Each structure stands twice: as structure tokens, then as C-alpha cells.
mmCIF file of C-alpha atoms in Angstrom:
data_model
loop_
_atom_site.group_PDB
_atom_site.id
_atom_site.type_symbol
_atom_site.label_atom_id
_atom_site.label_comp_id
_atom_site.label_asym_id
_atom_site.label_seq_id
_atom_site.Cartn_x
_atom_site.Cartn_y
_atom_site.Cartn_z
ATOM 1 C CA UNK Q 2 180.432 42.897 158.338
ATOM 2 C CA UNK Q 3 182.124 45.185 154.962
ATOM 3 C CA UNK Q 4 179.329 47.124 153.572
ATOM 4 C CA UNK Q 5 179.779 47.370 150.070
ATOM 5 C CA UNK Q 6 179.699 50.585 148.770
ATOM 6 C CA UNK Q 7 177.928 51.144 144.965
ATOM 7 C CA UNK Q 8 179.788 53.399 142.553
ATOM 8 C CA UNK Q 9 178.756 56.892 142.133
ATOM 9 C CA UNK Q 10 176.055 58.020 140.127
ATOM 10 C CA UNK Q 11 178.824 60.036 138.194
ATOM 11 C CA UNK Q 12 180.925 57.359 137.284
ATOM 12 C CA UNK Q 13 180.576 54.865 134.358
ATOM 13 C CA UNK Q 14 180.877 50.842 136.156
ATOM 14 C CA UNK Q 15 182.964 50.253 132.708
ATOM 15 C CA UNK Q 16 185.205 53.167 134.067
ATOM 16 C CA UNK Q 17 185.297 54.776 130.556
ATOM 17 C CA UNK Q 18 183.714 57.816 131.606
ATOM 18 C CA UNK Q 19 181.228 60.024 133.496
ATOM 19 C CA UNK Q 20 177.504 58.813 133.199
ATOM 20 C CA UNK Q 21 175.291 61.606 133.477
ATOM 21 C CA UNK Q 22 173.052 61.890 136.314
ATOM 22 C CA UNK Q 23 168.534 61.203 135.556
ATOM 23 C CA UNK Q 24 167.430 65.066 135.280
ATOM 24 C CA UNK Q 25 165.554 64.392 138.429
ATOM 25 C CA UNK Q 26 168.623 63.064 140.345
ATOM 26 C CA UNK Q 27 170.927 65.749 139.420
ATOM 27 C CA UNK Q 28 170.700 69.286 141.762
ATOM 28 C CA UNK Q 29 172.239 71.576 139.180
ATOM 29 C CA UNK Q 30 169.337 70.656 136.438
ATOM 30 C CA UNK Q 31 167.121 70.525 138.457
ATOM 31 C CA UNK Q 32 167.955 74.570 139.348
ATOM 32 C CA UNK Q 33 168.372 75.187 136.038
ATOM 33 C CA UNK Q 34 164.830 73.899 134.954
ATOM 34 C CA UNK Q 35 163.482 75.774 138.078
ATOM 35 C CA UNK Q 36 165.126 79.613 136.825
ATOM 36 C CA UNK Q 37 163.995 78.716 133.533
ATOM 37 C CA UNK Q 38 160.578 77.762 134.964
ATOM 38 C CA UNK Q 39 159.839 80.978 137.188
ATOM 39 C CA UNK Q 40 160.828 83.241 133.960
ATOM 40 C CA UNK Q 41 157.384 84.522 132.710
ATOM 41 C CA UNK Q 42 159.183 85.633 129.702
ATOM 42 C CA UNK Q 43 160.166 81.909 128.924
ATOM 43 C CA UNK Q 44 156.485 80.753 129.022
ATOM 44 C CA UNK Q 45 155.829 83.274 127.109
ATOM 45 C CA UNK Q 46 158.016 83.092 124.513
ATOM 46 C CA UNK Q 47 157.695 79.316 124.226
ATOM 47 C CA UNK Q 48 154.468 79.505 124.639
ATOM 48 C CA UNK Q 49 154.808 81.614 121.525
ATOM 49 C CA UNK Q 50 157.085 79.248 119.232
ATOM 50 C CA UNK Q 51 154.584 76.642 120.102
ATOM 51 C CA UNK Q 52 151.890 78.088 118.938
ATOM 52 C CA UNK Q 53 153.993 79.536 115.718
ATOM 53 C CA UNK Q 54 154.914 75.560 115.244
ATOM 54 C CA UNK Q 55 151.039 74.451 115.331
ATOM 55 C CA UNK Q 56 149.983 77.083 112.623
ATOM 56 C CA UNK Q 57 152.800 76.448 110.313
ATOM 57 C CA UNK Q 58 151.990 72.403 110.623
ATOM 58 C CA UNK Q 59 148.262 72.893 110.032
ATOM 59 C CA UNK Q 60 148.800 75.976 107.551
ATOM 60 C CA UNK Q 61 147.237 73.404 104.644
ATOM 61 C CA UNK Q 62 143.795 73.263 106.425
ATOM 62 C CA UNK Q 63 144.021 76.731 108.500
ATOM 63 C CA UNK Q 64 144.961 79.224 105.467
ATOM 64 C CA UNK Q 65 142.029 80.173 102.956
ATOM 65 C CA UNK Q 66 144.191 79.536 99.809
ATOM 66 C CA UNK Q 67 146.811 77.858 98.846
ATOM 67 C CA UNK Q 68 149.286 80.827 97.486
ATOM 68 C CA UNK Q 69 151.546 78.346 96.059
ATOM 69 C CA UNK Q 70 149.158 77.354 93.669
ATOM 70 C CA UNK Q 71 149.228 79.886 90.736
ATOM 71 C CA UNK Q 72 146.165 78.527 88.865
ATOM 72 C CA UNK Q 73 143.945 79.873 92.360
ATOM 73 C CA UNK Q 74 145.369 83.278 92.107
ATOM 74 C CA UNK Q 75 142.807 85.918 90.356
ATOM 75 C CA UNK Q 76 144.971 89.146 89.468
ATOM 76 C CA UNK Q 77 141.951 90.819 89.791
ATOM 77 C CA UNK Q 78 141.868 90.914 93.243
ATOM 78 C CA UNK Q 79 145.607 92.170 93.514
ATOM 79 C CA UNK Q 80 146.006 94.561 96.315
ATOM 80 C CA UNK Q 81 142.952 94.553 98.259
ATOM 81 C CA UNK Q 82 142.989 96.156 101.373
ATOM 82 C CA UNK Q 83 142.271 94.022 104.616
ATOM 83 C CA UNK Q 84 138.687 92.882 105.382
ATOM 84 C CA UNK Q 85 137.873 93.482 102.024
ATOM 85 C CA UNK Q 86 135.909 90.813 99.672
ATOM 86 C CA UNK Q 87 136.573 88.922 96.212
ATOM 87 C CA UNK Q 88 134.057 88.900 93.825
ATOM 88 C CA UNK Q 89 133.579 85.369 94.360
ATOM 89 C CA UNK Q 90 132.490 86.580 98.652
ATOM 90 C CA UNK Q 91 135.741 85.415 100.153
ATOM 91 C CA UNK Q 92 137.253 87.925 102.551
ATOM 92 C CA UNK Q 93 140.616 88.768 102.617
ATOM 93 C CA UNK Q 94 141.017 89.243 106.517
ATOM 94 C CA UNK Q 95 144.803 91.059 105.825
ATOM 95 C CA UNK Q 96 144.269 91.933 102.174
ATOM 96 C CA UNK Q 97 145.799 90.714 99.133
ATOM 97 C CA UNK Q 98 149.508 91.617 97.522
ATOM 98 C CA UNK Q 99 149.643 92.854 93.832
ATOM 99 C CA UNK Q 100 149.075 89.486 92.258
ATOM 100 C CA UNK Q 101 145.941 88.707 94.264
ATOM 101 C CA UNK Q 102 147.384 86.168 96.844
ATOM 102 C CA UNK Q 103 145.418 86.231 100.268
ATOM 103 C CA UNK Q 104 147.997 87.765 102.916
ATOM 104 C CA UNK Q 105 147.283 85.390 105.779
ATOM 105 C CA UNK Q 106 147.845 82.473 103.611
ATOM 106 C CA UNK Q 107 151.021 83.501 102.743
ATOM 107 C CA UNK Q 108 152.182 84.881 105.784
ATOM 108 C CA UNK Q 109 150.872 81.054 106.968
ATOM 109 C CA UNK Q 110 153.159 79.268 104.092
ATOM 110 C CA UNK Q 111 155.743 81.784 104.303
ATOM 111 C CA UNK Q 112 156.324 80.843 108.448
ATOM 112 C CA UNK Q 113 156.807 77.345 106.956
ATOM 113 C CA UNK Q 114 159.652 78.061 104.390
ATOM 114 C CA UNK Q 115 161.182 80.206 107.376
ATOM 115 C CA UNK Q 116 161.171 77.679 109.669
ATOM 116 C CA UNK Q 117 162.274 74.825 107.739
ATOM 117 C CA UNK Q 118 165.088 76.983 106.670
ATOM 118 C CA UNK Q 119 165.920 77.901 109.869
ATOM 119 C CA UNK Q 120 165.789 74.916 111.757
ATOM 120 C CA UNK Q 121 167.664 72.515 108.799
ATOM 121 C CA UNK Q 122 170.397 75.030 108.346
ATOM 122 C CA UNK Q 123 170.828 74.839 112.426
ATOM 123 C CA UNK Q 124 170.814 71.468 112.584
ATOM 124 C CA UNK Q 125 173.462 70.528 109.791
ATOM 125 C CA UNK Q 126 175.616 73.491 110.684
ATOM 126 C CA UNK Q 127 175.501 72.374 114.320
ATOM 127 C CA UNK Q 128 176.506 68.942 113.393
ATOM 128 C CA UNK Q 129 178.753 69.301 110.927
ATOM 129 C CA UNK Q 130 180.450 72.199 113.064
ATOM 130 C CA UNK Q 131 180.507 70.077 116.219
ATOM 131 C CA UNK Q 132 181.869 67.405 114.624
ATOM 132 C CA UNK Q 133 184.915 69.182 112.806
ATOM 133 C CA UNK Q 134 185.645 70.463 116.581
ATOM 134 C CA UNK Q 135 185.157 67.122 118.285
ATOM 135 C CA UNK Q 136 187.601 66.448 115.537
ATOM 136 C CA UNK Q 137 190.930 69.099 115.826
ATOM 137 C CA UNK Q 138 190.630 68.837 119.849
ATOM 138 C CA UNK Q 139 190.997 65.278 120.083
ATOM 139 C CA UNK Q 140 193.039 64.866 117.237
ATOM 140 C CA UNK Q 141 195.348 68.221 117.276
ATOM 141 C CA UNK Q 142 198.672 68.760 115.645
ATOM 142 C CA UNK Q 143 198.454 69.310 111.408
ATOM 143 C CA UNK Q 144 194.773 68.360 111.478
ATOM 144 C CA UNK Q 145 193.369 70.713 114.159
ATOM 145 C CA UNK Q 146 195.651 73.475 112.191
ATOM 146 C CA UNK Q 147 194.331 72.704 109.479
ATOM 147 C CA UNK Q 148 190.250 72.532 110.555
ATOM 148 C CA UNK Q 149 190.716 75.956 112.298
ATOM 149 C CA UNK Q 150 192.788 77.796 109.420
ATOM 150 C CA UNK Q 151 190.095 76.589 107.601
ATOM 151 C CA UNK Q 152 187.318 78.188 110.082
ATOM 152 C CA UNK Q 153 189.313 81.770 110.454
ATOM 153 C CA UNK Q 154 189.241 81.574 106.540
ATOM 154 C CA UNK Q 155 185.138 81.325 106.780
ATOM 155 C CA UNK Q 156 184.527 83.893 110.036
ATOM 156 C CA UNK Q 157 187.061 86.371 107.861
ATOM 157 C CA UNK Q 158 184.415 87.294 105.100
ATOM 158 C CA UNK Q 159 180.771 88.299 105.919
ATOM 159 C CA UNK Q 160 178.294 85.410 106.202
ATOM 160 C CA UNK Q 161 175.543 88.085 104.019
ATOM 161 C CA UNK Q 162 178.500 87.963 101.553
ATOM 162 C CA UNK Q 163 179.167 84.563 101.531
ATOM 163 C CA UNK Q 164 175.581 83.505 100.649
ATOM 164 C CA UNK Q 165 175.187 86.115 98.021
ATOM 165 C CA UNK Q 166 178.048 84.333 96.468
ATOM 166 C CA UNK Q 167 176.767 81.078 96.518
ATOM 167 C CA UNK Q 168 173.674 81.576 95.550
ATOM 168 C CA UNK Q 169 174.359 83.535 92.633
ATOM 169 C CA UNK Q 170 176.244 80.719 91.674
ATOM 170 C CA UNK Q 171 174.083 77.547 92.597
ATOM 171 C CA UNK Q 172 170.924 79.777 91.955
ATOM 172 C CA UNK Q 173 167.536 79.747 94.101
ATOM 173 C CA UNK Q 174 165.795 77.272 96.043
ATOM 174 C CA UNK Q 175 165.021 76.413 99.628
ATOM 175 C CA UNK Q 176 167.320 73.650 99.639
ATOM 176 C CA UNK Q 177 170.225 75.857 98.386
ATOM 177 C CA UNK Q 178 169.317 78.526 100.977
ATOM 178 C CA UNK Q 179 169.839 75.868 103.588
ATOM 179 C CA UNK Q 180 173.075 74.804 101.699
ATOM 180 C CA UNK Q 181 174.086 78.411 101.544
ATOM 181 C CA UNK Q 182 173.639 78.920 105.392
ATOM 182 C CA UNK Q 183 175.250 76.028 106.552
ATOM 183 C CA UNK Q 184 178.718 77.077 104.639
ATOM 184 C CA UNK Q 185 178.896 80.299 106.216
ATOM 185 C CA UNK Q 186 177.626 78.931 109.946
ATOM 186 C CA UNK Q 187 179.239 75.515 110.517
ATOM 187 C CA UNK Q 188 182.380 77.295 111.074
ATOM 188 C CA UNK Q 189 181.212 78.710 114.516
ATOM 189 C CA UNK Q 190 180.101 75.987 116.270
ATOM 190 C CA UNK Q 191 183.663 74.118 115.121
ATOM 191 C CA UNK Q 192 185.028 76.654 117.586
ATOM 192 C CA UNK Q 193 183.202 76.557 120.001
ATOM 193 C CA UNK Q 194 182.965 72.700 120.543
ATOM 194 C CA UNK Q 195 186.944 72.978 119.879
ATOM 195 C CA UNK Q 196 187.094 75.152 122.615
ATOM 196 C CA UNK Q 197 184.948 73.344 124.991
ATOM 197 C CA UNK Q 198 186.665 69.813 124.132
ATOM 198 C CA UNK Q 199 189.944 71.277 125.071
ATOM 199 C CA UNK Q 200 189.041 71.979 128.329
ATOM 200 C CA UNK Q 201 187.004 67.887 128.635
ATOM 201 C CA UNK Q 202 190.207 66.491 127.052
ATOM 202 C CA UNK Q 203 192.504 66.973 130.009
ATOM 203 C CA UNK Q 204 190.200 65.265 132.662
ATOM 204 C CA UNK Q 205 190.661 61.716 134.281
ATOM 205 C CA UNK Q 206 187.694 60.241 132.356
ATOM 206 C CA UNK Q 207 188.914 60.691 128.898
ATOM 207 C CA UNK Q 208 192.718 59.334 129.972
ATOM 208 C CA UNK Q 209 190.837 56.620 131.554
ATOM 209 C CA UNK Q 210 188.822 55.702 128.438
ATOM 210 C CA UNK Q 211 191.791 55.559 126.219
ATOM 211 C CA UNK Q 212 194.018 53.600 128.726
ATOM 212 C CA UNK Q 213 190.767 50.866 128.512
ATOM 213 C CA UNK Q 214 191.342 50.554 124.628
ATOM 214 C CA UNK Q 215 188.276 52.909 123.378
ATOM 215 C CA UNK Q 216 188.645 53.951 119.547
ATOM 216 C CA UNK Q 217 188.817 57.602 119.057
ATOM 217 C CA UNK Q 218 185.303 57.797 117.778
ATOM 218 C CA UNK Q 219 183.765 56.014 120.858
ATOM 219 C CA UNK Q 220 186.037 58.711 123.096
ATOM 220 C CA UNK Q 221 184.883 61.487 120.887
ATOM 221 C CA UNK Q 222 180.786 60.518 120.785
ATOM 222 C CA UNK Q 223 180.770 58.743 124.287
ATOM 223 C CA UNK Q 224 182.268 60.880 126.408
ATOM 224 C CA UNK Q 225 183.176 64.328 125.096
ATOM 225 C CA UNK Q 226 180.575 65.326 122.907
ATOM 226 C CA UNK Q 227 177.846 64.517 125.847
ATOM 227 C CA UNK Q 228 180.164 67.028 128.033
ATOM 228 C CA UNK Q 229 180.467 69.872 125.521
ATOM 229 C CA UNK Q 230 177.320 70.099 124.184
ATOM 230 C CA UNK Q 231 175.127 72.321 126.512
ATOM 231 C CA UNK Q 232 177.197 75.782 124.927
ATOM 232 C CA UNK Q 233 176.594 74.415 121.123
ATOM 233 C CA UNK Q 234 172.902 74.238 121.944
ATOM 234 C CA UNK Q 235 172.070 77.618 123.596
ATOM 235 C CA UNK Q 236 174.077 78.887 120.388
ATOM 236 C CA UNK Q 237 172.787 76.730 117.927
ATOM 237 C CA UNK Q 238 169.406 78.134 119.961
ATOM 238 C CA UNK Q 239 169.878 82.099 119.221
ATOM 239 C CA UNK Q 240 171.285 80.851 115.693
ATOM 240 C CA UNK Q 241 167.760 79.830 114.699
ATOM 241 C CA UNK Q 242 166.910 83.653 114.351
ATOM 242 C CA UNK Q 243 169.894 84.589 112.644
ATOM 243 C CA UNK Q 244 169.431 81.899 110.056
ATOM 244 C CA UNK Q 245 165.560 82.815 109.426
ATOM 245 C CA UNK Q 246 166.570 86.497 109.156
ATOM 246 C CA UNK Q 247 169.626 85.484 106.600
ATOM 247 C CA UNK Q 248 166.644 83.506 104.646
ATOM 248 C CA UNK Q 249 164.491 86.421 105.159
ATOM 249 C CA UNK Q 250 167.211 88.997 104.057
ATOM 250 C CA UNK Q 251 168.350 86.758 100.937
ATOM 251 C CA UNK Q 252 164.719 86.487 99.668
ATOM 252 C CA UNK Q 253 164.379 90.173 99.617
ATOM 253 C CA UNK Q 254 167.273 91.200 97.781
ATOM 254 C CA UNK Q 255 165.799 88.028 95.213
ATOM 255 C CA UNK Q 256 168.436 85.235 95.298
ATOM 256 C CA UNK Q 257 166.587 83.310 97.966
ATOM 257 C CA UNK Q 258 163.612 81.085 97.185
ATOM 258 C CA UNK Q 259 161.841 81.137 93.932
ATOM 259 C CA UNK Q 260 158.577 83.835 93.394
ATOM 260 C CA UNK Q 261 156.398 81.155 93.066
ATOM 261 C CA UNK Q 262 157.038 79.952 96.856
ATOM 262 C CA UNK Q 263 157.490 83.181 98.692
ATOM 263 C CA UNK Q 264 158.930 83.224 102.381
ATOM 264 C CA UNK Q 265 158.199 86.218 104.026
ATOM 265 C CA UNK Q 266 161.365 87.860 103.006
ATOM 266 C CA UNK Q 267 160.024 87.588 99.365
ATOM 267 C CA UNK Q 268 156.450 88.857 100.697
ATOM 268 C CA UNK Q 269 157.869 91.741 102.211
ATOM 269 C CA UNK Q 270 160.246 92.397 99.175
ATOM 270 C CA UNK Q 271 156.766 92.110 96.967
ATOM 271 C CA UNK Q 272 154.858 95.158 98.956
ATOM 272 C CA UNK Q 273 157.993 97.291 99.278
ATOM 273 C CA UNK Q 274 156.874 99.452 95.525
ATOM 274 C CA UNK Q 275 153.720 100.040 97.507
ATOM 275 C CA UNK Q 276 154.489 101.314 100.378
ATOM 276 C CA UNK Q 277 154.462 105.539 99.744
ATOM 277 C CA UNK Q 278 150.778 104.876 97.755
ATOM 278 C CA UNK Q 279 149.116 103.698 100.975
ATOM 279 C CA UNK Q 280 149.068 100.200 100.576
ATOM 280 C CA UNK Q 281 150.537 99.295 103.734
ATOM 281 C CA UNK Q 282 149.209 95.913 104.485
ATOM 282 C CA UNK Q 283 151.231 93.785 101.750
ATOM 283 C CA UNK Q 284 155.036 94.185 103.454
ATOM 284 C CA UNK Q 285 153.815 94.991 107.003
ATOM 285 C CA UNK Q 286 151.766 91.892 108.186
ATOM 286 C CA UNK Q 287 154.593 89.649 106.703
ATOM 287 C CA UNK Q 288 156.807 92.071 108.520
ATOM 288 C CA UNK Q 289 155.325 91.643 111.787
ATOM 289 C CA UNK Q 290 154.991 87.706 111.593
ATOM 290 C CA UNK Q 291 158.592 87.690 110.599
ATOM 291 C CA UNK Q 292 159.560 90.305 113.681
ATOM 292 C CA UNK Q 293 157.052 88.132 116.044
ATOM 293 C CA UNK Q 294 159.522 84.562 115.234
ATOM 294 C CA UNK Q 295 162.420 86.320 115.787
ATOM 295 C CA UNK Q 296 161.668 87.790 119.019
ATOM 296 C CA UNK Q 297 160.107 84.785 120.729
ATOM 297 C CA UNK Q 298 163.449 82.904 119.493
ATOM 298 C CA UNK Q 299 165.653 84.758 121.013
ATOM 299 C CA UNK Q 300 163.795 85.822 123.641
ATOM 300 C CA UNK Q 301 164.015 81.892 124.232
ATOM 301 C CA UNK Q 302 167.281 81.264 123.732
ATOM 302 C CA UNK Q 303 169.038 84.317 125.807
ATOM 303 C CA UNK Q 304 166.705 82.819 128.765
ATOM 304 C CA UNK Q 305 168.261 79.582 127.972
ATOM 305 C CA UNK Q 306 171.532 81.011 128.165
ATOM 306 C CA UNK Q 307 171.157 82.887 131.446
ATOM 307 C CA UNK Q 308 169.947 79.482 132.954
ATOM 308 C CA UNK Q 309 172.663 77.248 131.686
ATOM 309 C CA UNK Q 310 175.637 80.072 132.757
ATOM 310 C CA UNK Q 311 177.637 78.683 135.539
ATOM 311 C CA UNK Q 312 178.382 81.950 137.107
ATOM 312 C CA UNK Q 313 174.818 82.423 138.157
#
């Protein structure tokens, strides 16, 4: 009696394609989640970014004041040292700046801005950026010459440059800080999905989806992007860090987001005059926070890296 044999787990049954393997199924994730697991530094450091994530999220019930909210704000209490109390009795666990806002409150608000920069400026860049590679690999000829002349135009000029730029001329706001960041980013992850799909476009399974009739789109979505992904994330990963210290940088030289909702770039920027007469507390506590994110991000994502690199 013929046995009949099933298809293998790596195969598509509509032959368009590679299916990827459940993450319990599949040996090489399976060692991957298992380095990433036995890496103390990992829990640590998402350990970390999870915690960073709850305080931000519950900042509106967790910080003392709102320091948004200029009407609160009591200039007499400007530049308070930590522990100290208001004439009202409130304590000020990490002092007040020089308009009388309550530090941890807007170190809690300012991790919010930082994040939300970070993380939408990612996101968009990544996606964008992926895309416009997806895009000149599959496509090539005048089109991929003209997407990467385009990219060496971007990576030519400082990214710190390019923003400046920008946001001199589109002016402040969190939402053109995010705009600003995306411009000068999207350009690197075009590469290196470009890069990647070059390699994918050769194999069987994409000649075998297009002899099957697939549109370019469905090739591109389907089966590539799935396949050239994992070395957009781990960037798109470390990127996080760079964008909230762009953000961060921006707001201190003052064409990031508006005085009246600081990020800790601005916070920092605000304590900087006060610095040689002892007043400390007002730029270093937002300084720390700020170091504390960035750390634990990349700290994350070189981890991730290590894991997901095929040499070891």
C-alpha cells in the first residue's frame, strides 16, 4: 500500500511560497528564544522597559501634578531642592525646576513625550523604509535607481542637520518631531530591506509564486517581506534610542516640543543656567531617566541582535 507523504512544514500547499514554521515547531527559534532567555542582561533590561512602559501609561494617576497644566504651577516654589515642601505641605520628592513644576511629574510626562516620539518615528520610518526597499528589489531597473539615489541623497547630510532644518521650517511640536525623524531615518531601513530582498528574490519560492500568476504586491507582502524582516526589526530595535535621543537633543537646543509640554530634553535644557549655583537636581534627575531608557533599549536590542545573528 503507497503511503502518502504530507508536504513539508516549509512549503506553502498553494506552492507560492515558504510557510513559516509555529515558533514551537521550528529548532532555530526555538534556540534563539532560549540564548535570549538565559541572558540575565535581557531580563533585566526588559524587565526595565516594562516597567518604564507601566509608569509612563499610569503617569496621570502616579505623578503629584500635572506639569502640563500651567494654571497648577506656583512660581513660588521654583527651584526647590528635593524632599523639600510647598507652602501648601506637598513634598517635592526630586525638587522643583525654576518655574515651580514638581520634578518627578515631569520626568513622569516627559518619559511619555519620549516614548511616543520614539516609538511613532520607528514605526513609520520602518514602514515606509521597508516598503520603498520591498519596492527597488523587486522592481529594479530606473525605479530601484531612482529609490536608492534618492536614499544616498538622505544618508549624505547629517540626520542632527536634517531635523534642525525642518523644524526650523515647520516649527515645534511632537507631531513634527516625529515628522522630522522619520525624513532623516526611513532612508536606512530602505537599504537594508533592499539588501535583504535581493538576496530572497533569487530563490525557488518567489520564481514559483510569479510563474502561479501572483501580483507583485502579493509577492512583495506574502512572501518576501515575511523573509526579510528579522534584520529591519533588531535595527528598527536599537533605532528606538537613537530616535528618543534625536527628540531629546532637538528639545534642548529649543526647536523640539513646545515649553509648555517639556520632554526631558527640554527639562534638562531648563536646569542647565543652574547648574554652577548648586542646583543640581533640575537637569540631573531628567538626565538620569533619560540615560536609564536609553540603556535598557539598547541593552535590549544588541541582545536581540546577538540572538538573531546566524553566525552564532
Amino acid at each position: 500500500m503507497t503511503q502518502r507523504l504530507a508536504p513539508p512544514p516549509s512549503v506553502s500547499p498553494d506552492g507560492g511560497g515558504p510557510r513559516a514554521q509555529p515558533l514551537q515547531h521550528t529548532p532555530a527559534r526555538r534556540a534563539i528564544l532560549r540564548r535570549l532567555r538565559s541572558k540575565p542582561s535581557v531580563k533585566g533590561s526588559a524587565l526595565a522597559l516594562l516597567a518604564l512602559l507601566a509608569v509612563v501609561l499610569l503617569a496621570p494617576w502616579l505623578a503629584p501634578q500635572n506639569p502640563y497644566d500651567l494654571a497648577a504651577l506656583d512660581f513660588l516654589d521654583g527651584r526647590l531642592a528635593p524632599g523639600a515642601q510647598s507652602a501648601s505641605g506637598a513634598t517635592y520628592w526630586l525638587g522643583t525646576d525654576d518655574q515651580g513644576r514638581d520634578m518627578l511629574s515631569a520626568i513622569l510626562y516627559g518619559l511619555r513625550i519620549s516614548l511616543v516620539v520614539g516609538l511613532s518615528a520607528v514605526g513609520l520610518a520602518a514602514l515606509i523604509g521597508s516598503l520603498a526597499g520591498l519596492l527597488a528589489a523587486y522592481r529594479g531597473g530606473a525605479i530601484d535607481a531612482l529609490l536608492m539615489r534618492v536614499v544616498d541623497f538622505i544618508l549624505g547630510f547629517p540626520s542632527m542637520l536634517v531635523a534642525l532644518v525642518l523644524l526650523a521650517a515647520i516649527g515645534r511640536g511632537v507631531d513634527k518631531v516625529i515628522l522630522a525623524i522619520v525624513l532623516v531615518q526611513w532612508a536606512n531601513y530602505a537599504r537594508i530591506m533592499r539588501a535583504r530582498a535581493l538576496q530572497e528574490r533569487k530563490k525557488e519560492y518567489v520564481e514559483a509564486a510569479r510563474n502561479l500568476g501572483f501580483s507583485a504586491w502579493r509577492i512583495m507582502t506574502r512572501h518576501l517581506l515575511p523573509n526579510c524582516i528579522a534584520p529591519v526589526l533588531v535595527f528598527a530595535t536599537i533605532q528606538i534610542a537613537n530616535a528618543i535621543a534625536l527628540e531629546a537633543t532637538l528639545s534642548f537646543l529649543g526647536v523640539g516640543v513646545p515649553i509648555t509640554e517639556p520632554s526631558l530634553g527640554l527639562l534638562i535644557a531648563n536646569g542647565f543656567n543652574y547648574l554652577l549655583s548648586g542646583e543640581y537636581w533640575i537637569s540631573m534627575f531628567p538626565g538620569l531617566a533619560l540615560l536609564a531608557l536609553i540603556l535598557a533599549i539598547n541593552l535590549l536590542g544588541d541582545r536581540l541582535r546577538a540572538a538573531l545573528d546566524p553566525r552564532s
